[in-house]
Amino acid sequence: MLSYIVKRALQSVLVLLAVGLVAFSMFRFVGDPVENMLGQERTNADIERLRESLGLNDPFLVQYWDFLVGAVQGDVGVSFRQGRPALELIMERAPATLELALVSAIFAMVLGIVLGIYTAINRKGPITNFILSTSLIGVSLPTFLIGILLIYIFAVELKWLPSFGRGETVDLGWWSTGLLTWSGIKSLILPSITLGLYQMTLIMRLVRSEMSEVLRQDYIRFARARGLSERAINFRHAVKNTLIPVITVAGLQIGSIIAFAIITETVFQWPGVGLLFIDSVQFVDIPVMASYLMLISVMFVGINFLVDMLYLAIDPRLRDGKGS
């Protein structure tokens, strides 16, 4: 088992290096940040002097190596636009994005698993048909369109919820949260539903499909023949075996929630790192863009690594196989 953990950890490091290399390569074609940093009266000498001070004249591999060395030391560069450390800007916006992603993930996981189990057990009926028909909305409509639709209904027409912003927040040292204020909670409802609806639909359909397959297995028929109650069969035997393959997809979906928050934050003007990334693209702020993509990559790789470890904890066959 130890060799398996070490192998997965090394693979995670290689993935992070590859993602950083690809991201850094793409930034070379985004534009020239010097054009946005200097005024109209700039001279060629001013341009060359600024490019030299920013290290933009260095070879690509040298720039990438300097970024990696700095990232290991906690220094990912200085924002070309604001003149502040890029990591400091990311950390200021991170609580808003992580709070939105956490609420969206809880919404997607809990509701997706519950509805998936319900529709698998009750395969026919008006409620099941309504749930399955409604779930097509979450799969078919793009995220930004769902957000605009929710804003029109609940903010414009009904005037129940705010259409943008984070509301009032409470500073808890280095962390700021809107979950301790009523306006913050109201501001969080529409973005979290918009961000988690697609993932909730996928998880629900996956749970329904896996549990329907499990309920047709021979050991389930044997359990019924022994006289076990349907409740015990469904929740003690079927659900446990259903959730094993769901863990992988659910872990990837949680990572997707963090990555796709960039669309939701743009629609709702949510002050998170996704909106910061959009502003950085407009001004070709390479340190901030690179820091954002590396942060998303670390989260994705970290979640996948935890999923692999959960597999070892849930499925003893993996521990026995690796141990032998």
Short mmCIF file of N, CA, C and O in Angstrom, two decimals, residues 37 77-86 89 280 285 287-288:
data_model
loop_
_atom_site.label_atom_id
_atom_site.label_comp_id
_atom_site.label_asym_id
_atom_site.label_seq_id
_atom_site.Cartn_x
_atom_site.Cartn_y
_atom_site.Cartn_z
N MET A 37 0.70 48.46 -19.73
CA MET A 37 1.32 49.07 -18.56
C MET A 37 1.89 50.45 -18.87
O MET A 37 2.01 51.28 -17.97
N GLY A 77 5.23 35.82 -7.99
CA GLY A 77 5.39 37.01 -8.82
C GLY A 77 4.53 38.16 -8.35
O GLY A 77 3.72 38.04 -7.43
N VAL A 78 4.72 39.29 -9.00
CA VAL A 78 4.00 40.53 -8.68
C VAL A 78 3.05 40.85 -9.82
O VAL A 78 3.40 40.72 -11.00
N SER A 79 1.85 41.24 -9.47
CA SER A 79 0.85 41.58 -10.48
C SER A 79 1.33 42.74 -11.33
O SER A 79 1.74 43.78 -10.81
N PHE A 80 1.27 42.56 -12.66
CA PHE A 80 1.68 43.64 -13.56
C PHE A 80 0.72 44.83 -13.47
O PHE A 80 1.12 45.96 -13.70
N ARG A 81 -0.54 44.55 -13.14
CA ARG A 81 -1.56 45.61 -13.13
C ARG A 81 -1.59 46.38 -11.82
O ARG A 81 -1.65 47.61 -11.82
N GLN A 82 -1.56 45.67 -10.69
CA GLN A 82 -1.74 46.33 -9.41
C GLN A 82 -0.44 46.52 -8.64
O GLN A 82 -0.43 47.21 -7.61
N GLY A 83 0.64 45.88 -9.08
CA GLY A 83 1.91 46.05 -8.41
C GLY A 83 1.98 45.41 -7.04
O GLY A 83 2.81 45.80 -6.21
N ARG A 84 1.13 44.44 -6.78
CA ARG A 84 1.10 43.72 -5.51
C ARG A 84 1.41 42.26 -5.76
O ARG A 84 1.23 41.76 -6.88
N PRO A 85 1.87 41.52 -4.74
CA PRO A 85 2.14 40.09 -4.94
C PRO A 85 0.88 39.36 -5.42
O PRO A 85 -0.21 39.55 -4.88
N ALA A 86 1.05 38.54 -6.45
CA ALA A 86 -0.10 37.83 -7.03
C ALA A 86 -0.74 36.89 -6.02
O ALA A 86 -1.97 36.75 -5.97
N LEU A 89 -3.14 38.75 -3.81
CA LEU A 89 -4.42 39.01 -4.47
C LEU A 89 -5.29 37.76 -4.50
O LEU A 89 -6.51 37.83 -4.29
N SER A 280 -7.67 39.75 -15.08
CA SER A 280 -6.25 39.57 -15.39
C SER A 280 -6.04 39.25 -16.87
O SER A 280 -5.05 39.68 -17.46
N ASP A 285 -2.27 40.10 -17.25
CA ASP A 285 -1.54 40.03 -15.99
C ASP A 285 -1.08 38.58 -15.78
O ASP A 285 -1.74 37.79 -15.10
N PRO A 287 1.37 36.92 -14.06
CA PRO A 287 1.56 36.30 -12.74
C PRO A 287 0.24 35.90 -12.08
O PRO A 287 0.15 34.82 -11.47
N VAL A 288 -0.79 36.73 -12.18
CA VAL A 288 -2.07 36.40 -11.58
C VAL A 288 -2.73 35.24 -12.31
O VAL A 288 -3.28 34.32 -11.69
#
